[in-house]
Coordinates of C-alpha atoms and ligand atoms in Angstrom, one line a residue:
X1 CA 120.5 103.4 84.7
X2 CA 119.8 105.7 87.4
X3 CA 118.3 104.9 90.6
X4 CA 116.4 107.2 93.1
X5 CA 118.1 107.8 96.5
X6 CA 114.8 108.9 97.8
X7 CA 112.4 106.4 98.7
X8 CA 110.2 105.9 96.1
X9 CA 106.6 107.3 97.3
X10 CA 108.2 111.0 97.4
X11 CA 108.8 110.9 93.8
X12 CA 104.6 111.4 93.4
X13 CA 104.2 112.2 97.1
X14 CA 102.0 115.8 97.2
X15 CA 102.8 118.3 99.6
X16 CA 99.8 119.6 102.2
X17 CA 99.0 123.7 100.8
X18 CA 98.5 125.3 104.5
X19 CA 96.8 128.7 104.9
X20 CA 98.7 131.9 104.2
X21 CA 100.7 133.0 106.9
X22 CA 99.6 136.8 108.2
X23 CA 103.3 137.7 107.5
X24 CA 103.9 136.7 103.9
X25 CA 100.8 138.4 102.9
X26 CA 101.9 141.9 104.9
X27 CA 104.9 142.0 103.0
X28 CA 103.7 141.0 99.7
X29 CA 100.7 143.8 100.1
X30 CA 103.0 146.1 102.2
X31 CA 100.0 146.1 105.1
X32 CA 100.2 146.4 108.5
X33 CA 96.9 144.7 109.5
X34 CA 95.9 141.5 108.3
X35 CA 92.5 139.4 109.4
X36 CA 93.5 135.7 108.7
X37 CA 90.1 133.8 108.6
X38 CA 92.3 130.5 106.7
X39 CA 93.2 128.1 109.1
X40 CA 90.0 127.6 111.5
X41 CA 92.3 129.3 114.3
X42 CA 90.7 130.4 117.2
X43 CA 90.5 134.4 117.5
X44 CA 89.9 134.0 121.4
X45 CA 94.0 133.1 121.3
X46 CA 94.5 130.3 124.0
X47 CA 92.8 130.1 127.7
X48 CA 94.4 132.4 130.4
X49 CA 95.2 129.3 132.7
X50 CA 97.2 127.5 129.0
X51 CA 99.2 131.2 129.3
X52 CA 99.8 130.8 132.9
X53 CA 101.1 127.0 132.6
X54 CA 103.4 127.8 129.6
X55 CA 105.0 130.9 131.4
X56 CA 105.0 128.7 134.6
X57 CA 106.6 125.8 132.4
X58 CA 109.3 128.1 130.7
X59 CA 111.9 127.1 133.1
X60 CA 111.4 123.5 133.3
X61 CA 112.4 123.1 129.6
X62 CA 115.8 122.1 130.3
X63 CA 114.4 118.7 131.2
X64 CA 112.8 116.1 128.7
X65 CA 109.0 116.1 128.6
X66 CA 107.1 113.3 129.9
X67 CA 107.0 110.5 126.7
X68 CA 103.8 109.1 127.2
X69 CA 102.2 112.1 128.3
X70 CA 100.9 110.0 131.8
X71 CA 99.3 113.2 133.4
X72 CA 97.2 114.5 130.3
X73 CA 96.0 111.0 128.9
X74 CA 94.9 110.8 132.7
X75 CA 93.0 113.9 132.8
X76 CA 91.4 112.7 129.4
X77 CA 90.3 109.0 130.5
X78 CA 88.8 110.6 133.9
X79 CA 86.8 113.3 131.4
X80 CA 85.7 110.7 128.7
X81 CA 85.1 108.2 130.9
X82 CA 87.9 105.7 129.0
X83 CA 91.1 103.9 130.1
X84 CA 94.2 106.0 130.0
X85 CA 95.6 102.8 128.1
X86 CA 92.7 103.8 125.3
X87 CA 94.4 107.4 124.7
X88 CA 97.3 108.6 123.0
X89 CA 98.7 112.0 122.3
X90 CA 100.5 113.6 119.3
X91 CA 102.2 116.3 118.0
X92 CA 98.8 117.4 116.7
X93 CA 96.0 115.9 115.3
X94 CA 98.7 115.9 112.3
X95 CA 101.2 113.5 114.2
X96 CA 97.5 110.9 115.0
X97 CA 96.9 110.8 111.1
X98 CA 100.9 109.9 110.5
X99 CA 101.0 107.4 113.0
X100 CA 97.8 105.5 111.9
X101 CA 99.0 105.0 108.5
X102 CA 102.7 103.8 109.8
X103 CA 100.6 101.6 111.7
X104 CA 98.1 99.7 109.4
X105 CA 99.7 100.5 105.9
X106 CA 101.7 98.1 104.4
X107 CA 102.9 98.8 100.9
X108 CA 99.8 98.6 98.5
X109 CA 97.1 98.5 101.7
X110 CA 94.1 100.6 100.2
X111 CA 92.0 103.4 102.6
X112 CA 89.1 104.5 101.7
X113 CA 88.1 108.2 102.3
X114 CA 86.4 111.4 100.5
X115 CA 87.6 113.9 97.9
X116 CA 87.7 117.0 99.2
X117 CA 88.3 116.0 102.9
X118 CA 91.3 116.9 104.9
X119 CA 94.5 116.6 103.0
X120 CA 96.6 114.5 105.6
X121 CA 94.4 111.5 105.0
X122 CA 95.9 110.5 101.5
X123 CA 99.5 112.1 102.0
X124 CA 99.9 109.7 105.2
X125 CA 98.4 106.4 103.6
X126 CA 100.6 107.6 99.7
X127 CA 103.9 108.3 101.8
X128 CA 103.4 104.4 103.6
X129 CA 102.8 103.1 100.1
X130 CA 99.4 102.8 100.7
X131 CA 96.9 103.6 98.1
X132 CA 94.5 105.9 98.5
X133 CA 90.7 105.5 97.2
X134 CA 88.9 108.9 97.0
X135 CA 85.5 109.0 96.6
X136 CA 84.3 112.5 95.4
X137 CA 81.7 114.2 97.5
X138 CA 77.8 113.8 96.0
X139 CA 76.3 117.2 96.6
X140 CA 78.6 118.2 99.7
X141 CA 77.8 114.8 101.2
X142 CA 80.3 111.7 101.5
X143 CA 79.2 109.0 98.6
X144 CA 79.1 106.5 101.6
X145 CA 77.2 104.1 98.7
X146 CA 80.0 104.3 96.3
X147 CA 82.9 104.1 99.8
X148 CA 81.4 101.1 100.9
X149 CA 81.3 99.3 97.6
X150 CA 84.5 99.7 97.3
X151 CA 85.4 97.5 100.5
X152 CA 87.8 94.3 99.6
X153 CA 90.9 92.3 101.1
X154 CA 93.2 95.0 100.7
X155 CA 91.2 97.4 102.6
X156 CA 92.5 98.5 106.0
X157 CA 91.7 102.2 107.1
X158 CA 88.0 103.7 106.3
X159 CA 88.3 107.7 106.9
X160 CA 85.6 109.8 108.1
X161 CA 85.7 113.4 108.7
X162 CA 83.1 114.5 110.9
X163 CA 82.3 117.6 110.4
X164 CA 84.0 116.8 106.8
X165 CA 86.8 119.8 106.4
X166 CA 86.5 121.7 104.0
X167 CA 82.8 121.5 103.9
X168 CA 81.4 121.8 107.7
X169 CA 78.8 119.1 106.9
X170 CA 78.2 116.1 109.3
X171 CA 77.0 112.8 109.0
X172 CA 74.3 112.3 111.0
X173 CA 74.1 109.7 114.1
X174 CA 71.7 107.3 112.4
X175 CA 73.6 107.6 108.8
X176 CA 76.7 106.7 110.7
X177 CA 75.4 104.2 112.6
X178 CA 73.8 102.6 109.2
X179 CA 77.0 102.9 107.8
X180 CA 79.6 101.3 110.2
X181 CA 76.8 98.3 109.8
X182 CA 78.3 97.8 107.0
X183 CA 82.1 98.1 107.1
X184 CA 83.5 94.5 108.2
X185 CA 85.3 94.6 111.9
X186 CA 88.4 94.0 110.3
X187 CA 89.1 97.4 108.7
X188 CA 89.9 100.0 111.1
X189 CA 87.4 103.2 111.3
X190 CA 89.4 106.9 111.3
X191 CA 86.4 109.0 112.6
X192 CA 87.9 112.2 112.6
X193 CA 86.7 115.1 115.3
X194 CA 88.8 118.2 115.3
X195 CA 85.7 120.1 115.5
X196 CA 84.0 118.1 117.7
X197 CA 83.3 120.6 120.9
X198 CA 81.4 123.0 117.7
X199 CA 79.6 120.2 116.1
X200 CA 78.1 118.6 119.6
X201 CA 76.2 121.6 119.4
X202 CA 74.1 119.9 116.7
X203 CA 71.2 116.8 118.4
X204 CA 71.9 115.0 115.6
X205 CA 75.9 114.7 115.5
X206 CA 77.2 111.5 116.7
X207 CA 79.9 110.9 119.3
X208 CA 82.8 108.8 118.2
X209 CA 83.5 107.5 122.1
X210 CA 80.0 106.0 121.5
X211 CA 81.4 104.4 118.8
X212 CA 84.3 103.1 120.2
X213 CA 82.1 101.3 123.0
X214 CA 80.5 99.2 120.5
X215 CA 83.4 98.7 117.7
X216 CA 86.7 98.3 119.1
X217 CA 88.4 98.7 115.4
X218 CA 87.7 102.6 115.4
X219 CA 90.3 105.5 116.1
X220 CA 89.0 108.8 116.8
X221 CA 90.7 111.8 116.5
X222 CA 90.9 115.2 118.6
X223 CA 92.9 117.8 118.9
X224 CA 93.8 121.4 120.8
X225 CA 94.6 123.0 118.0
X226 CA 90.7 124.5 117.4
X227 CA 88.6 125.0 119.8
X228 CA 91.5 125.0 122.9
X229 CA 93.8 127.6 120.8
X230 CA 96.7 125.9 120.7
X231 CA 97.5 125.4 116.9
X232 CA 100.9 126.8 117.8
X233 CA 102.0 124.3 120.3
X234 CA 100.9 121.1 118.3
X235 CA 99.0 119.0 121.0
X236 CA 96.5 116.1 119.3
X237 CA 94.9 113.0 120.6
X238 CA 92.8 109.8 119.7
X239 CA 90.9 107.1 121.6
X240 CA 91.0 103.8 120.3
X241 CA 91.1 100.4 121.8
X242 CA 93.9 99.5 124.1
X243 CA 95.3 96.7 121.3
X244 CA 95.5 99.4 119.0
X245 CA 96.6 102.2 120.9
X246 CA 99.6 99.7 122.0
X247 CA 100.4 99.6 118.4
X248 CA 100.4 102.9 117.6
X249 CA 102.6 104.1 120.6
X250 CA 105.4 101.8 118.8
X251 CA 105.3 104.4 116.0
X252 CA 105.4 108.0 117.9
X253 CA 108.3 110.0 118.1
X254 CA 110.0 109.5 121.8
X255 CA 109.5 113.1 122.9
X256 CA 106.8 113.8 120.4
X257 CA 104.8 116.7 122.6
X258 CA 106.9 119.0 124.7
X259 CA 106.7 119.9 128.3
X260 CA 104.8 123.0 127.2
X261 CA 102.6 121.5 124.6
X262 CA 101.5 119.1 127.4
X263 CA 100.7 122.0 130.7
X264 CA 99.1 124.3 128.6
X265 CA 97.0 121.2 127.3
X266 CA 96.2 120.1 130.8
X267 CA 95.9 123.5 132.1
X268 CA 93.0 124.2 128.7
X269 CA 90.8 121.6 129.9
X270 CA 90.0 123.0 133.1
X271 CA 88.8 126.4 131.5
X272 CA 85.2 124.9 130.4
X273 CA 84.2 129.1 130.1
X274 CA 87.1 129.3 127.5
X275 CA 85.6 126.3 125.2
X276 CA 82.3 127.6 125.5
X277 CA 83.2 131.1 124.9
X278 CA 84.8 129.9 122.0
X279 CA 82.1 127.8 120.5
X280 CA 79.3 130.2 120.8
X281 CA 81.9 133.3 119.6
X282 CA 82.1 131.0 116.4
X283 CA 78.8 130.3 115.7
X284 CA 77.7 134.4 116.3
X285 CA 80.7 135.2 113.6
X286 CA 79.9 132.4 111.2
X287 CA 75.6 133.9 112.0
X288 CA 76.8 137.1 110.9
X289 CA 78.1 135.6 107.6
X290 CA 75.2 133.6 106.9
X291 CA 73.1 136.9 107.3
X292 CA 75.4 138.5 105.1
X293 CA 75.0 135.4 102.2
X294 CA 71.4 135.0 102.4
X295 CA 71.2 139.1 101.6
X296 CA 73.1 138.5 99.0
X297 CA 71.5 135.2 97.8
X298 CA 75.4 133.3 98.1
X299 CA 74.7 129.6 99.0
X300 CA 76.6 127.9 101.9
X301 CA 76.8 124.8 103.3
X302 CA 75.5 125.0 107.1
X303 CA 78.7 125.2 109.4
X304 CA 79.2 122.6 112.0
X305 CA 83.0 123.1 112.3
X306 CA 84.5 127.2 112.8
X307 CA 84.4 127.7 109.5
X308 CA 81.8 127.8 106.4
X309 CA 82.2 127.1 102.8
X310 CA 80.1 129.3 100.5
X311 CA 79.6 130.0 96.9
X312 CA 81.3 133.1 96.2
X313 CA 80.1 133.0 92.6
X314 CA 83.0 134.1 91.6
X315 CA 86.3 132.8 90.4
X316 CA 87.9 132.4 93.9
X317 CA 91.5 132.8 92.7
X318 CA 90.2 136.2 91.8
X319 CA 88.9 136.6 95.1
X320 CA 91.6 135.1 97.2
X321 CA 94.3 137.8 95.6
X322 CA 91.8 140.7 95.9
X323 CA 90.9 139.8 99.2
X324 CA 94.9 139.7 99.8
X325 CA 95.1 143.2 98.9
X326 CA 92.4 144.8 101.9
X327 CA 94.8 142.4 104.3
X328 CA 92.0 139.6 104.7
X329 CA 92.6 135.5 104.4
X330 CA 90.4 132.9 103.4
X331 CA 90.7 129.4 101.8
X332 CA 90.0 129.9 98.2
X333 CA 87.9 126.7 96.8
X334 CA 89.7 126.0 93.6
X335 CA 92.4 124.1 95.8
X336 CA 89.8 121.5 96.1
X337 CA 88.2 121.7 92.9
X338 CA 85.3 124.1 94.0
X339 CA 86.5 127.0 91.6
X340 CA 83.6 129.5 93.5
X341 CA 83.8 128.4 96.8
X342 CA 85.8 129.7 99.9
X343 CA 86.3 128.1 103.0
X344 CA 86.2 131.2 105.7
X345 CA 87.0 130.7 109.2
X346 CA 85.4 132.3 112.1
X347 CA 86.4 135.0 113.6
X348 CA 86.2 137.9 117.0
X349 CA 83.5 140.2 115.6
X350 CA 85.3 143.0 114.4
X351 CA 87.6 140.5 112.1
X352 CA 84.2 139.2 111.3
X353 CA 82.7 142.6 110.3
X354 CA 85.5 144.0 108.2
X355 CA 86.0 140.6 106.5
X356 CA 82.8 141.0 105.9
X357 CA 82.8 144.3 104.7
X358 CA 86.0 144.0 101.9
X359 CA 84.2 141.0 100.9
X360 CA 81.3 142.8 99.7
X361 CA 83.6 145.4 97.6
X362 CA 85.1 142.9 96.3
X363 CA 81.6 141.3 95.1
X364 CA 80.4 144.6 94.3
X365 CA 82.7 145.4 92.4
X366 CA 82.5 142.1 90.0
Ligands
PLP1 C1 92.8 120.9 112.2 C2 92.4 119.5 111.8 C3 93.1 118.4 112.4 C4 94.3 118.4 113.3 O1 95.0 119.5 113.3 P1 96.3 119.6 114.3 O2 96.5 121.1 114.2 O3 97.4 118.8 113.7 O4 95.9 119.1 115.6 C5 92.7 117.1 112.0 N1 91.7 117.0 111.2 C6 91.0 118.0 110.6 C7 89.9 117.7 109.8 C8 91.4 119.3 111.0 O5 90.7 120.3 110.4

């Protein structure tokens, strides 16, 4: 009889499938220019003042970084109008999603959430011992019937990605609010916003802080990673109530954001022009897209993140590889079960343009 060294989730744990890195797909192609439109990056690159604090912070990394992060969960209670106690901040919206499961998931605890929706949702409740319920999507939309049905004892975390990533869609404020109606007080509410500075630009999309106000039991989750620029430096946070954010903090890693995660954090948020640069920059690439499907009668699903997912109608391996070989990126859709979908990121223009542009020889020359 042999017994597993390895605790026993791993054994049927799956792994998250990130986007390409620019590098691997030089070499493999032997290019020199690549246009990576796969990980809902921001093509602005980070503020000016981020660059400034992280050049300004270089030679302060000799000492430990701040553990709780005092100064930026300040800055963020004084902008959201919440206690500092409310906040907490990760090693990217990534490090939120670990911590909540570690936090409400004892072994066989059930969550509830879509299939497709961001990966990190099932691996973090799985690796706990959680199990994960996965409710496909019912024409792009969350089957919010079929998720609340589901609702029993074991029940503890109820996740909702908002815009939903890969798709871009949103629920609504008046679907949301009809919804958490009927989720019982007792299981916690994951409403996650990475995208939430794009999909404010919509009347009808429904802020999680609101939320919070009225139902202590939700977490919501941001990060700096999209619209701030600062994917490479890992920075994420969530509001929640003070009960739960206590819990949570016993989970984190000591030093979990470093000193120049956190300036160039606090330095983003006083840039307002950068964010809003950023936003509309997206929504003009992601425009130019949508031109460029309607022409071509391709169907999408209308953005609310900084990225769109659109019927290719084709077999997006295919495309993913021969995209690959004119040096552009996207998310292919068979990873999720959409075999001729992508999931492309916004871009600056002229990425934009000539994704754009090998795109349509690669449709053309189906
Ligand atoms: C990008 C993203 C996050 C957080 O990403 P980090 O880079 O870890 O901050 C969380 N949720 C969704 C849906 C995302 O797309």
């Amino acid at each position: 009889m042999s017994k597993s060294i390895f605790r026993k989730e791993l054994s049927t744990l799956k792994s998250y499938v990130p986007g390409k890195p620019i590098e691997m797909v030089m070499e493999e192609y032997g290019l020199t220019e690549v246009v990576k439109l796969a990980s809902n990056e921001n093509p602005l690159g980070p503020s000016k003042r981020a660059i400034e604090a992280i050049i300004d912070e270089a030679s302060k990394v000799n000492i430990y970084p701040d553990p709780t992060a005092e100064a930026l969960r300040k800055k963020l209670a004084q902008r959201h109008g919440v206690e500092k106690d409310q906040i907490m901040i990760g090693s990217g919206g990534e490090e939120i999603l670990r911590m909540i499961a570690m936090t409400f998931i004892d072994a066989n605890d059930e969550a509830i959430m879509a299939t497709p929706t961001f990966d990190l949702y099932d691996i973090t409740v799985d690796h706990m011992g959680g199990v994960s319920k996965k409710f496909p999507l019912i024409d792009f939309e969350h089957d919010l019937e079929g998720m609340i049905g589901d609702i029993n004892e074991k029940t503890k975390l109820f996740y909702i990605c908002n815009p939903n990533n890969p798709i871009g869609n949103i629920i609504d404020r008046a679907t949301l609010k009809n919804l958490l109606g009927k989720i019982p007080q007792e299981v916690v509410v994951v409403l996650d916003e990475a995208y939430f500075e794009y999909a404010s630009r919509n009347p009808d999309y429904p802020d999680g802080l609101e939320i919070l106000k009225e139902r202590p039991n939700t977490i919501v989750i941001r990060t700096f990673a999209k619209v701030a620029g600062l994917a490479g430096l890992r920075v994420g946070y969530a509001f929640s109530s003070q009960s739960i954010i206590t819990e949570m903090m016993k989970t984190k890693g000591v030093f979990n954001v470093n000193r120049i995660a956190q300036a160039a954090a606090l330095a983003s948020m006083d840039d307002v022009k950068h964010i809003t640069d950023t936003v509309d920059l997206s929504y003009e690439s992601l425009g130019y897209m949508m031109n460029y499907f309607d022409e071509k009668g391709l169907a999408y699903i209308k953005p609310n993140g900084n990225f769109i997912f659109v019927d290719l109608k084709m077999d997006s391996r295919e495309a993913f590889t021969e995209l690959q070989k004119k040096g552009m990126i996207m998310r292919p859709g068979y990873i999720w079960k959409y075999g001729t979908y992508a999931r492309i990121s916004s871009g600056d223009m002229v990425q934009t343009k000539k994704f754009i542009h090998a795109l349509d020889e690669v449709l053309g020359s189906q």
